[in-house]
């Protein structure tokens, strides 16, 4: 076999070797044992080159540094011992870099994540470009792993345990400025002079003219500031000293880690072992020293890399990556058409949110049409409010927010619609109104302008019947709040043109969404699978289960909130309305219990009415005990087994998802998993309803469904596809 071309090349100039990482034929640089070996060869060459006094490590990719470890390769690891060995090898490589006889400066531009950050942590000095493309972080826990190349030891040593815990447990990425503030990097400079400054610093380090002072846990002003003033300013930061004192003595450290663990378990409920392991390994290193810490890191990495949770999270990562490349049609050659302007009908809760993501994430102008001046003004105020939130959180400067806000305009007529490429309709959920507006809009817009409805339940086919050009009609189902929810469910009817689908998929991605495309049908995919889940919670209430207990059982299962809370959030009236539509469409399997209608009649609409299952006046969330008067069994609640509650709610949800696949509503099990996780909060560690069905096993799942069917009837009627798979012994994912 021909030797692999090396990812590294070196050029020595003025006493400094510039070592460039540029993986041939790859869009980004990633880390693997082969890359580690090649790096080692290159380092050895530079070590022997007397002309090179220092090294600058840089990426040859345009806007990315090192994206992390090669994930495909991690999926091939078979045993924990093999995983631990991979980690040890990476650690040794970076230990060698750490102890390299010539100073090494990392010049970072673009994403420097996971193994990429661990790599630069082993360098002597780090400079980042101030580009918005530059980000630094250790996202491994998001994939059910921990940093396995020394990151759990070097990061706390550099920035202190508290900051390191925050970065590693959340997996969040830092922009350059924040990274400088925390001490992850030593300097931030404009991208065009990054290499030049890095070479200068490398030469200064080699000449002994630059000696970075690093006091763990102190702000950079104190740690690297060359002037006494800077150092004093840093020392005056009492908070930093207090934190430092906390983790430097054993008692303080215990308090810090015990607190962190408590908070972590509150969030993860023990379902995400990587975070817990990271915490333990960081603590172990601080107590027993780096060598022991590194060994603990390797061992934990090995265990995690072959764990089910990590496998599921990595599968989700692969699925979302595949969706990024998917145009949403059966023909990968179909191209999206350019969208330079969006028009939005109705600037309410959803319309305003859609205008916001169009401007803030995509940078495309949108024109909102509202009913009257007052509503138009309210729509703009809503969008402005979303930008204000960004500036308050400092994720956008006031100038950036103003510039983006200038892209959003509002009107009460169709002025400005003539030049729109895409109209998103988000008026009231009323078929007649939507159809009327579609007919009106078509008289003003260009013939190739797309009409996308954000309906949450009305069949797109019925909306398209009002169109003279049904091929341009499609559904774009956003989730509330649009600025936060990651999913966009696109719905095609039989006549939707492929270019229309591809264009809307592209638009959704540009708005920052993960996009799945489903075929038209009542409730599409997400609303349809949610219905039996919410119904079952309502049946349990009717049988006398406590409301908080039902929620608790589902939160324990892994949902972010329970179904009773969700009913309050969605609106009990909305759920009742959708429930009725589902019942009519799908028969007794999706029959909703009587309970909800009674609640609506009592004015209990949920959070929006400040009256629902929970109270909304006090500080703590509590079940509104008066609601029990409207439920069978009154206040006399009986204890129900949490595992049974979870199974009864989850099985119909999963079963309905399987039906959607069997009926062709879903294009793939992958889309079904992503839609349920990103749209409905299905527990990511279970990988989505289809991965869950596979891990339980279709035959076992069928058996459970049959058992419940005997007791509760049609609601647990198994999907034909489930029966098929149980018989054939096949799984949903190949
Ligand atoms: P909303 O009541 O907040 O907004 C609707 C807006 O449409 C109002 O501002 C209203 O003034 C405007 N409008 C009504 N008739 C109009 C007309 N003839 N011309 C121009 N504007 C008109 O309702 P929301 O929640 O934003 O829902 C809008 C659509 O999105 C509905 O179809 C709903 O089913 C769907 N949806 C709602 C979700 C939610 O969680 N609220 C989630 C997903 C979809």
XYZ file of C-alpha atoms and ligand atoms in Angstrom:
778
model
C 0.000 0.000 0.000
C 1.304 3.475 -0.829
C 2.181 5.510 2.288
C -0.463 7.996 3.341
C 0.468 11.576 2.397
C 1.374 13.472 5.551
C -1.005 16.023 7.025
C 1.939 18.156 8.106
C 4.471 20.346 6.400
C 7.101 22.642 7.836
C 8.784 25.795 6.602
C 11.637 27.316 8.574
C 12.165 31.060 8.295
C 14.015 33.476 10.525
C 14.693 30.783 13.117
C 11.035 29.794 13.462
C 9.524 26.612 12.028
C 5.951 27.058 10.892
C 4.368 23.618 11.185
C 1.139 23.447 9.205
C -1.608 20.877 9.730
C -3.610 20.401 6.544
C -5.277 16.982 6.168
C -5.220 16.284 2.399
C -8.639 16.113 0.753
C -10.510 16.730 4.015
C -12.693 19.780 4.672
C -11.422 20.053 8.255
C -8.501 18.741 10.288
C -9.315 15.937 12.703
C -7.257 13.892 15.110
C -6.573 10.144 14.911
C -3.678 7.874 15.942
C -2.255 8.090 12.368
C -2.309 11.871 12.494
C -0.605 11.697 15.903
C 2.163 9.518 14.439
C 2.677 11.882 11.517
C 2.881 14.831 13.900
C 5.499 13.019 15.919
C 7.612 12.456 12.786
C 7.346 16.134 11.929
C 8.270 17.216 15.455
C 11.342 14.997 15.351
C 12.469 16.575 12.088
C 12.100 20.062 13.517
C 13.904 19.037 16.688
C 16.942 18.028 14.664
C 16.848 21.164 12.527
C 19.316 23.538 14.132
C 17.903 26.441 12.107
C 14.595 26.127 13.923
C 14.742 27.654 17.387
C 11.009 27.649 17.965
C 7.811 26.338 16.389
C 4.523 27.880 15.352
C 1.710 25.356 14.996
C -0.952 26.471 12.551
C -3.814 25.060 10.448
C -3.745 25.050 6.661
C -7.556 25.079 6.458
C -9.199 28.367 5.601
C -11.425 28.940 8.592
C -10.911 26.003 10.889
C -8.134 24.857 13.140
C -8.717 21.308 14.446
C -12.326 20.144 14.734
C -11.622 17.342 17.240
C -11.051 13.608 17.057
C -12.168 11.650 14.016
C -15.548 10.430 15.196
C -15.922 7.568 12.707
C -12.772 6.111 14.090
C -14.078 6.273 17.680
C -17.099 4.236 16.605
C -14.813 1.353 15.611
C -13.464 0.911 19.161
C -14.601 -2.480 20.468
C -13.494 -2.673 24.106
C -12.865 -0.348 27.020
C -9.231 -1.492 27.125
C -8.774 -0.543 23.470
C -10.379 2.849 24.153
C -8.082 3.462 27.125
C -5.040 2.605 24.985
C -6.061 5.106 22.334
C -6.360 7.728 25.036
C -2.949 6.835 26.498
C -1.328 7.106 23.084
C -2.823 10.544 22.522
C -1.744 11.619 26.013
C 1.818 10.462 25.356
C 1.906 12.411 22.094
C 0.814 15.579 23.834
C 3.122 14.938 26.805
C 5.935 14.865 24.311
C 4.732 18.165 22.875
C 4.445 19.584 26.386
C 8.052 18.662 27.130
C 9.363 19.548 23.655
C 12.776 21.191 23.880
C 11.836 24.105 21.616
C 9.021 26.502 22.454
C 5.785 25.874 20.550
C 3.241 28.603 19.877
C -0.245 27.674 18.646
C -1.744 30.165 16.187
C -5.460 29.444 16.307
C -7.957 30.578 13.715
C -11.322 28.817 13.319
C -12.796 26.009 15.381
C -10.346 24.544 17.882
C -12.399 21.874 19.562
C -11.980 18.662 21.529
C -8.667 17.047 20.654
C -7.780 20.305 18.882
C -7.942 22.247 22.116
C -6.137 19.501 24.023
C -3.425 19.766 21.405
C -2.872 23.478 21.890
C -3.087 23.131 25.683
C 0.158 21.161 25.412
C 1.832 24.079 23.579
C 3.762 26.795 25.399
C 1.760 29.767 24.209
C -1.595 30.204 22.513
C -2.695 33.052 20.284
C -6.202 33.154 18.823
C -7.556 35.271 15.989
C -10.400 37.597 16.925
C -12.514 36.219 14.059
C -16.095 35.171 14.896
C -15.133 31.839 13.274
C -12.644 31.152 16.054
C -14.040 29.091 18.900
C -12.431 26.958 21.568
C -13.999 24.228 23.651
C -14.047 20.651 24.860
C -17.420 19.321 23.632
C -16.649 15.625 24.325
C -19.281 15.260 27.046
C -21.905 16.134 24.424
C -20.958 12.867 22.752
C -20.982 10.940 26.010
C -17.182 11.065 26.285
C -14.594 13.001 28.221
C -11.537 14.718 26.796
C -9.113 11.809 26.493
C -5.876 13.467 25.450
C -4.988 15.225 28.690
C -7.720 17.876 28.557
C -9.196 16.977 31.947
C -5.779 17.641 33.519
C -4.275 20.472 31.497
C -7.341 22.692 31.366
C -7.857 22.840 35.168
C -4.127 23.369 35.599
C -4.340 26.356 33.279
C -7.606 28.046 34.209
C -8.570 26.543 37.564
C -10.996 23.766 38.416
C -14.108 25.890 38.524
C -13.797 27.260 34.999
C -12.578 23.929 33.669
C -15.572 22.138 35.172
C -17.909 24.627 33.586
C -16.303 24.225 30.159
C -15.981 20.443 30.234
C -19.346 19.599 31.795
C -21.325 21.840 29.456
C -19.124 21.278 26.425
C -19.653 24.890 25.451
C -17.351 26.687 23.041
C -15.722 30.032 23.803
C -15.138 32.906 21.459
C -11.561 34.208 21.426
C -12.217 37.181 23.709
C -13.777 35.034 26.414
C -11.015 32.453 26.029
C -8.506 35.224 26.706
C -10.420 36.396 29.757
C -10.410 32.903 31.224
C -6.788 32.288 30.356
C -7.362 29.535 27.804
C -5.356 31.622 25.338
C -2.605 34.143 26.038
C -3.331 36.659 23.337
C -5.977 37.603 20.776
C -5.050 39.376 17.554
C -6.756 40.208 14.231
C -6.695 37.231 11.851
C -4.494 38.864 9.159
C -1.593 39.324 11.606
C -2.044 36.053 13.510
C 0.866 34.219 11.941
C 3.167 37.210 12.097
C 2.517 37.741 15.815
C 2.830 34.005 16.492
C 6.253 33.944 14.854
C 7.357 36.940 16.850
C 6.185 35.351 20.112
C 7.885 32.079 19.207
C 11.171 33.920 18.622
C 10.730 35.847 21.889
C 10.108 32.638 23.810
C 13.185 31.030 22.254
C 15.281 34.077 23.166
C 13.960 34.072 26.725
C 12.391 37.518 26.199
C 8.858 36.341 26.867
C 7.981 34.393 29.967
C 4.265 33.856 30.331
C 3.323 33.995 34.002
C 0.564 31.550 34.756
C -1.167 31.618 38.098
C -3.897 29.070 37.982
C -7.391 30.422 38.276
C -6.445 34.060 37.979
C -7.688 36.312 35.263
C -5.255 36.776 32.431
C -4.626 40.421 33.324
C -2.794 39.132 36.361
C -1.299 36.075 34.827
C 0.190 37.338 31.601
C 0.199 41.092 32.038
C 3.677 42.351 31.624
C 3.142 45.561 33.590
C 2.883 45.781 37.365
C -0.385 47.687 36.975
C -1.958 44.771 35.151
C -0.784 42.336 37.770
C -2.131 44.437 40.616
C -5.429 44.880 38.836
C -5.683 41.131 38.520
C -4.753 40.546 42.129
C -7.407 42.974 43.220
C -9.968 40.659 41.705
C -11.169 39.205 44.979
C -13.548 36.845 43.339
C -10.672 35.159 41.537
C -8.675 34.882 44.749
C -11.634 33.501 46.632
C -12.175 30.876 43.941
C -8.503 30.054 43.900
C -8.442 29.669 47.668
C -11.489 27.436 47.451
C -9.912 24.893 45.165
C -6.389 25.108 46.556
C -7.227 23.689 49.972
C -8.666 20.208 50.440
C -11.764 21.330 52.296
C -12.559 24.046 49.787
C -12.035 21.602 46.983
C -14.423 19.155 48.578
C -17.081 21.860 48.844
C -16.520 22.890 45.237
C -16.749 19.367 43.820
C -19.610 18.231 46.057
C -21.623 21.268 44.987
C -20.784 20.721 41.337
C -21.847 17.086 41.564
C -25.116 17.969 43.242
C -25.966 20.503 40.561
C -24.928 18.115 37.838
C -27.100 15.266 39.088
C -30.038 17.622 39.312
C -29.648 18.191 35.587
C -28.598 14.786 34.310
C -30.377 12.540 36.834
C -27.568 10.114 36.382
C -28.439 9.490 32.728
C -25.297 11.039 31.283
C -22.286 9.252 32.833
C -19.666 11.268 30.907
C -20.283 14.403 32.938
C -19.951 12.511 36.202
C -16.779 10.805 35.053
C -15.292 14.133 33.949
C -15.959 15.547 37.380
C -14.346 12.567 39.102
C -11.292 12.564 36.855
C -10.650 16.294 37.276
C -10.964 15.926 41.026
C -8.702 12.887 41.065
C -5.987 14.742 39.129
C -6.106 17.718 41.477
C -5.811 15.454 44.492
C -3.362 12.821 43.264
C -1.340 14.698 40.682
C -1.288 14.857 36.913
C 0.170 11.408 36.261
C -2.564 9.645 38.220
C -5.115 12.033 36.723
C -4.066 11.131 33.189
C -4.374 7.433 33.899
C -7.840 7.966 35.393
C -8.735 9.978 32.286
C -7.627 7.162 29.947
C -9.530 4.539 31.894
C -12.728 6.594 32.018
C -12.404 7.487 28.335
C -12.133 3.793 27.459
C -15.218 2.884 29.462
C -17.246 5.712 27.981
C -16.278 5.259 24.356
C -17.920 1.812 24.283
C -20.925 2.800 26.424
C -24.458 2.726 25.031
C -25.053 6.377 25.908
C -22.018 7.505 23.954
C -22.964 5.309 21.003
C -26.443 6.875 20.960
C -25.104 10.424 21.204
C -22.572 9.773 18.453
C -25.361 8.350 16.259
C -27.333 11.553 16.802
C -24.265 13.530 15.810
C -23.954 11.474 12.614
C -27.655 11.845 11.884
C -27.570 15.630 12.201
C -24.410 15.771 10.102
C -26.128 13.703 7.407
C -29.185 15.969 7.559
C -26.961 18.987 6.959
C -26.072 17.487 3.583
C -29.598 16.288 2.745
C -31.697 18.441 0.379
C -34.872 16.790 1.670
C -35.783 15.092 -1.627
C -35.105 11.676 -3.137
C -32.868 13.285 -5.753
C -29.613 14.627 -4.292
C -28.998 16.650 -7.456
C -31.971 18.958 -6.893
C -30.671 22.416 -6.089
C -32.174 24.994 -3.763
C -33.023 28.288 -5.439
C -31.670 31.496 -3.938
C -33.861 33.251 -1.380
C -33.073 36.928 -1.053
C -36.235 38.071 0.638
C -38.818 36.435 2.882
C -42.368 37.654 3.423
C -44.252 36.621 6.543
C -48.013 36.595 6.967
C -48.917 37.226 10.599
C -46.324 38.580 13.013
C -47.566 36.929 16.197
C -45.650 34.591 18.447
C -44.483 32.390 15.553
C -44.270 34.958 12.736
C -42.153 37.284 14.878
C -39.844 34.415 15.793
C -39.472 33.424 12.145
C -38.598 37.032 11.181
C -36.032 37.059 13.980
C -34.171 33.887 12.909
C -34.324 35.019 9.279
C -32.547 38.251 10.190
C -30.346 37.172 13.094
C -29.041 33.839 11.841
C -29.483 34.067 8.100
C -29.103 37.816 7.462
C -31.962 37.940 4.958
C -34.629 40.696 4.972
C -38.182 39.842 5.878
C -41.399 41.745 5.403
C -44.197 41.035 7.873
C -47.814 41.618 6.898
C -50.209 42.090 9.782
C -53.911 42.849 10.153
C -53.640 46.440 11.349
C -51.106 49.067 12.419
C -51.287 48.060 16.045
C -50.522 44.407 15.296
C -47.722 45.418 12.904
C -46.141 47.552 15.626
C -46.520 44.725 18.120
C -44.802 42.338 15.703
C -41.794 44.646 15.349
C -41.659 45.137 19.109
C -41.614 41.376 19.586
C -38.688 40.945 17.177
C -36.865 43.891 18.779
C -37.354 42.231 22.161
C -35.618 39.090 20.921
C -32.648 41.153 19.755
C -32.567 43.046 23.051
C -32.315 39.719 24.841
C -29.249 38.915 22.735
C -27.548 42.189 23.557
C -28.387 41.751 27.240
C -26.751 38.340 27.166
C -23.888 39.891 25.188
C -24.106 37.386 22.406
C -24.599 40.317 20.031
C -23.393 43.908 20.135
C -25.967 46.698 20.005
C -24.661 47.623 16.573
C -25.056 44.075 15.251
C -28.574 43.904 16.698
C -29.535 47.222 15.082
C -28.173 46.103 11.730
C -30.105 42.832 11.892
C -33.269 44.529 13.122
C -33.090 46.863 10.110
C -33.731 43.784 7.946
C -37.214 43.369 9.433
C -40.056 45.607 8.262
C -43.803 45.402 8.799
C -46.820 46.466 6.801
C -50.596 46.012 6.691
C -50.837 45.424 2.948
C -48.958 43.352 0.412
C -46.425 46.039 -0.420
C -42.978 44.522 -0.742
C -44.336 41.030 -1.430
C -43.702 41.294 -5.172
C -39.972 40.744 -4.702
C -40.284 37.947 -2.109
C -38.913 34.500 -2.947
C -40.569 32.756 -0.003
C -43.764 33.579 1.898
C -44.149 31.966 5.327
C -47.718 32.037 6.578
C -48.185 32.176 10.366
C -51.702 33.550 10.888
C -54.328 31.952 13.141
C -54.857 28.197 12.873
C -57.878 28.459 10.605
C -58.051 26.613 7.292
C -60.425 29.091 5.674
C -58.246 32.056 6.619
C -55.058 30.352 5.448
C -56.616 29.433 2.119
C -58.002 32.922 1.631
C -54.610 34.502 2.271
C -52.900 32.022 -0.052
C -55.235 33.045 -2.892
C -54.642 36.734 -2.135
C -50.874 36.381 -1.969
C -50.670 34.535 -5.267
C -52.134 37.562 -7.000
C -49.213 39.715 -5.850
C -46.131 37.502 -5.728
C -44.007 36.157 -8.565
C -45.194 32.820 -10.022
C -42.123 31.048 -8.639
C -42.547 32.406 -5.122
C -42.955 29.649 -2.512
C -45.898 29.620 -0.091
C -45.005 27.817 3.149
C -47.543 27.411 5.917
C -46.474 27.175 9.547
C -49.672 25.373 10.459
C -49.285 22.994 13.366
C -52.095 20.627 12.382
C -53.910 21.480 9.136
C -53.117 19.180 6.195
C -50.949 20.972 3.644
C -52.847 19.186 0.876
C -56.008 21.017 1.915
C -54.244 24.375 2.040
C -52.693 23.733 -1.390
C -56.141 23.107 -2.895
C -56.673 26.882 -2.799
C -53.576 27.461 -4.906
C -53.262 28.038 -8.625
C -49.699 26.677 -8.346
C -49.879 23.886 -5.775
C -46.327 22.815 -6.642
C -45.107 25.928 -4.810
C -47.063 25.126 -1.629
C -45.385 23.430 1.330
C -45.472 23.324 5.152
C -42.734 24.775 7.364
C -43.607 23.748 10.900
C -41.467 25.701 13.360
C -41.569 25.073 17.088
C -42.163 27.584 19.832
C -40.154 29.574 20.835
C -38.718 29.790 17.327
C -35.525 31.503 18.487
C -34.683 28.594 20.785
C -36.199 25.388 19.407
C -33.793 23.620 17.074
C -36.174 21.660 14.837
C -37.961 22.598 11.640
C -40.391 20.005 10.268
C -41.010 20.554 6.574
C -44.153 19.002 5.132
C -44.604 18.198 1.467
C -47.889 17.298 -0.171
C -47.997 15.049 -3.227
C -47.684 17.920 -5.693
C -44.891 19.896 -4.000
C -42.039 20.432 -6.478
C -38.654 19.092 -5.419
C -36.944 22.452 -5.921
C -39.474 23.977 -3.522
C -38.601 21.373 -0.866
C -34.871 21.817 -1.406
C -35.191 25.611 -1.191
C -37.141 25.444 2.084
C -34.720 22.903 3.562
C -31.852 25.235 2.719
C -33.726 28.221 4.183
C -34.327 26.299 7.412
C -30.668 25.380 7.716
C -29.671 28.996 7.141
C -32.039 29.936 9.971
C -29.996 27.614 12.138
C -32.474 24.744 12.249
C -32.097 21.010 12.029
C -34.536 20.140 9.260
C -36.509 16.984 8.620
C -38.874 16.567 5.676
C -42.041 14.536 6.149
C -44.997 13.714 3.944
C -48.357 15.289 4.579
C -50.764 13.601 6.952
C -52.833 14.645 9.947
C -50.489 15.939 12.657
C -47.536 15.356 10.283
C -44.964 13.539 12.369
C -44.248 15.430 15.583
C -47.798 16.482 16.521
C -49.021 13.010 15.671
C -46.654 11.110 17.946
C -47.102 13.631 20.729
C -50.880 13.126 20.774
C -51.002 9.553 22.171
C -48.313 10.464 24.699
C -50.321 13.388 26.061
C -53.508 11.334 25.875
C -51.998 8.586 27.990
C -50.940 11.131 30.629
C -54.535 12.359 30.690
C -55.834 8.779 31.044
C -53.481 8.263 33.977
C -54.865 11.425 35.597
C -58.340 10.059 35.050
C -57.350 6.832 36.792
C -56.267 8.798 39.842
C -52.524 9.244 39.379
C -51.042 12.372 40.965
C -50.122 15.077 38.456
C -46.676 15.745 39.880
C -45.996 11.994 39.955
C -46.798 11.638 36.259
C -44.441 14.490 35.406
C -41.784 13.147 37.721
C -41.913 9.709 36.098
C -41.318 11.169 32.632
C -38.546 13.479 33.809
C -36.904 10.444 35.404
C -37.285 8.670 32.079
C -35.325 11.544 30.529
C -37.758 14.092 29.075
C -36.913 17.717 29.949
C -40.428 18.287 31.311
C -43.312 15.952 32.013
C -46.503 15.717 29.921
C -48.680 17.551 32.457
C -46.352 20.545 32.413
C -46.226 20.286 28.639
C -50.028 20.401 28.431
C -49.968 23.613 30.454
C -47.299 25.062 28.163
C -48.944 24.080 24.875
C -52.364 25.177 26.139
C -54.936 22.658 27.341
C -57.427 24.068 24.810
C -54.964 23.684 21.939
C -54.196 20.111 23.002
C -57.925 19.331 23.241
C -58.531 20.773 19.762
C -55.664 18.839 18.198
C -56.703 15.728 20.153
C -60.151 15.884 18.568
C -58.688 16.193 15.069
C -56.440 13.195 15.739
C -59.289 11.117 17.073
C -61.375 11.828 13.972
C -58.487 10.963 11.690
C -57.112 7.872 13.395
C -60.016 6.429 15.348
C -59.983 4.975 18.832
C -56.240 4.480 18.991
C -55.948 8.240 19.397
C -59.112 8.845 21.392
C -58.576 11.562 23.982
C -60.183 11.145 27.411
C -63.066 13.346 28.466
C -61.025 15.085 31.164
C -59.493 17.821 29.014
C -62.829 19.161 27.720
C -63.998 19.701 31.305
C -60.842 21.602 32.125
C -61.216 23.879 29.110
C -64.831 24.590 30.053
C -63.529 25.657 33.475
C -61.228 28.200 31.812
C -58.143 26.138 32.571
C -56.136 26.792 29.446
C -52.687 26.383 30.957
C -49.860 28.808 31.540
C -51.161 31.469 29.128
C -54.300 31.822 31.315
C -52.255 31.409 34.517
C -54.676 28.635 35.287
C -54.052 25.009 34.450
C -52.654 21.965 36.204
C -50.045 24.010 38.029
C -50.211 27.331 39.840
C -48.558 30.329 38.263
C -48.708 32.967 40.957
C -46.231 31.746 43.542
C -42.482 31.434 43.181
C -42.359 27.667 43.258
C -44.214 25.527 40.793
C -46.920 23.519 42.488
C -49.867 21.460 41.397
C -53.023 23.551 41.603
C -54.903 21.287 43.998
C -58.240 22.758 42.920
C -57.873 21.045 39.566
C -58.529 17.684 41.216
C -62.176 18.655 41.723
C -62.522 18.397 37.916
C -60.825 15.026 37.646
C -62.213 11.569 38.436
C -61.297 10.444 41.979
C -61.018 14.078 43.132
C -58.252 14.671 45.623
C -58.034 11.005 46.348
C -54.883 10.263 44.360
C -53.511 6.774 44.256
C -49.878 5.771 44.001
C -48.810 4.579 40.587
C -45.634 2.832 39.676
C -43.290 5.323 37.967
C -41.944 2.678 35.599
C -45.461 1.825 34.483
C -46.342 5.493 33.966
C -43.236 5.910 31.828
C -43.942 2.813 29.785
C -47.574 3.666 29.251
C -46.711 7.145 27.959
C -43.659 6.187 25.921
C -44.876 3.019 24.176
C -47.772 4.702 22.287
C -45.382 7.534 21.342
C -42.842 5.079 19.912
C -45.572 2.946 18.334
C -47.052 5.970 16.548
C -43.591 6.924 15.280
C -43.293 3.401 13.858
C -46.651 3.833 12.140
C -45.425 7.101 10.603
C -42.469 5.210 9.166
C -44.642 2.380 7.903
C -47.107 4.766 6.256
C -44.384 6.790 4.560
C -44.974 9.964 6.587
C -41.332 9.646 7.598
C -38.589 9.230 5.033
C -36.388 7.307 7.461
C -35.986 6.104 11.034
C -33.138 8.604 11.297
C -35.514 11.532 10.661
C -37.942 10.068 13.186
C -35.271 9.958 15.873
C -34.074 13.483 15.187
C -37.616 14.909 15.001
C -38.556 13.393 18.378
C -35.353 14.500 20.108
C -35.048 18.007 18.691
C -38.752 18.791 18.458
C -40.272 17.008 21.457
C -37.415 16.472 23.889
C -37.273 12.667 23.624
C -34.242 11.698 25.750
C -31.096 12.016 23.596
C -29.272 9.337 25.590
C -31.818 6.840 24.253
C -31.121 7.946 20.693
C -34.731 8.612 19.617
C -37.817 6.370 19.389
C -36.366 4.075 16.711
C -33.027 3.596 18.449
C -34.985 2.987 21.625
C -37.169 0.407 19.870
C -34.024 -1.270 18.544
C -32.373 -1.411 21.945
C -35.480 -2.814 23.642
C -35.882 -5.117 20.633
C -38.976 -5.087 18.353
C -40.168 -8.482 19.654
C -40.006 -7.364 23.281
C -41.654 -4.048 22.425
C -44.466 -5.885 20.675
C -44.927 -8.111 23.694
C -45.247 -5.073 25.985
C -47.736 -3.436 23.616
C -49.837 -6.597 23.547
C -49.862 -6.771 27.321
C -51.097 -3.200 27.619
C -53.597 -3.749 24.825
C -55.242 -6.499 26.837
C -55.739 -4.037 29.662
C -56.363 -0.736 27.887
C -57.549 -1.645 24.399
C -57.021 0.111 21.066
C -54.590 2.737 22.376
C -51.954 0.037 22.429
C -52.662 -1.481 19.048
C -49.219 -2.290 17.653
C -48.044 -0.703 14.421
C -47.983 -3.158 11.480
C -44.298 -2.379 10.914
C -43.533 -3.354 14.504
C -45.294 -6.682 14.042
C -43.311 -7.254 10.827
C -39.980 -6.544 12.448
C -40.777 -8.609 15.501
C -41.415 -11.531 13.158
C -38.437 -11.052 10.880
C -36.013 -10.315 13.722
C -34.825 -7.183 11.871
C -34.284 -3.744 13.385
C -35.283 -0.226 12.412
C -31.706 0.896 11.924
C -29.560 -1.338 9.751
P -50.605 34.277 17.177
O -52.024 34.480 17.524
O -49.565 34.684 18.151
O -50.273 35.023 15.811
C -51.099 35.043 14.703
C -50.940 36.393 14.058
O -51.587 36.396 12.809
C -51.544 37.523 14.885
O -50.553 38.480 15.165
C -52.626 38.064 13.988
O -52.795 39.457 14.122
C -52.122 37.684 12.622
N -53.171 37.634 11.611
C -54.393 37.087 11.697
N -55.068 37.280 10.550
C -54.250 37.944 9.708
C -54.371 38.435 8.378
N -55.489 38.287 7.691
N -53.318 39.067 7.824
C -52.181 39.224 8.525
N -52.021 38.805 9.795
C -53.033 38.159 10.378
O -50.460 32.738 16.792
P -49.153 31.858 16.698
O -49.006 31.098 17.939
O -48.039 32.695 16.201
O -49.561 30.800 15.582
C -49.539 31.100 14.219
C -49.580 29.814 13.419
O -48.473 29.004 13.786
C -50.807 28.964 13.652
O -51.163 28.333 12.454
C -50.343 27.938 14.666
O -51.078 26.751 14.634
C -48.931 27.719 14.192
N -47.998 27.202 15.196
C -48.034 27.651 16.479
C -47.169 27.143 17.424
C -47.216 27.646 18.823
O -46.626 26.985 19.691
N -47.840 28.769 19.110
C -46.193 26.115 17.071
C -46.171 25.767 15.679
C -47.064 26.287 14.787
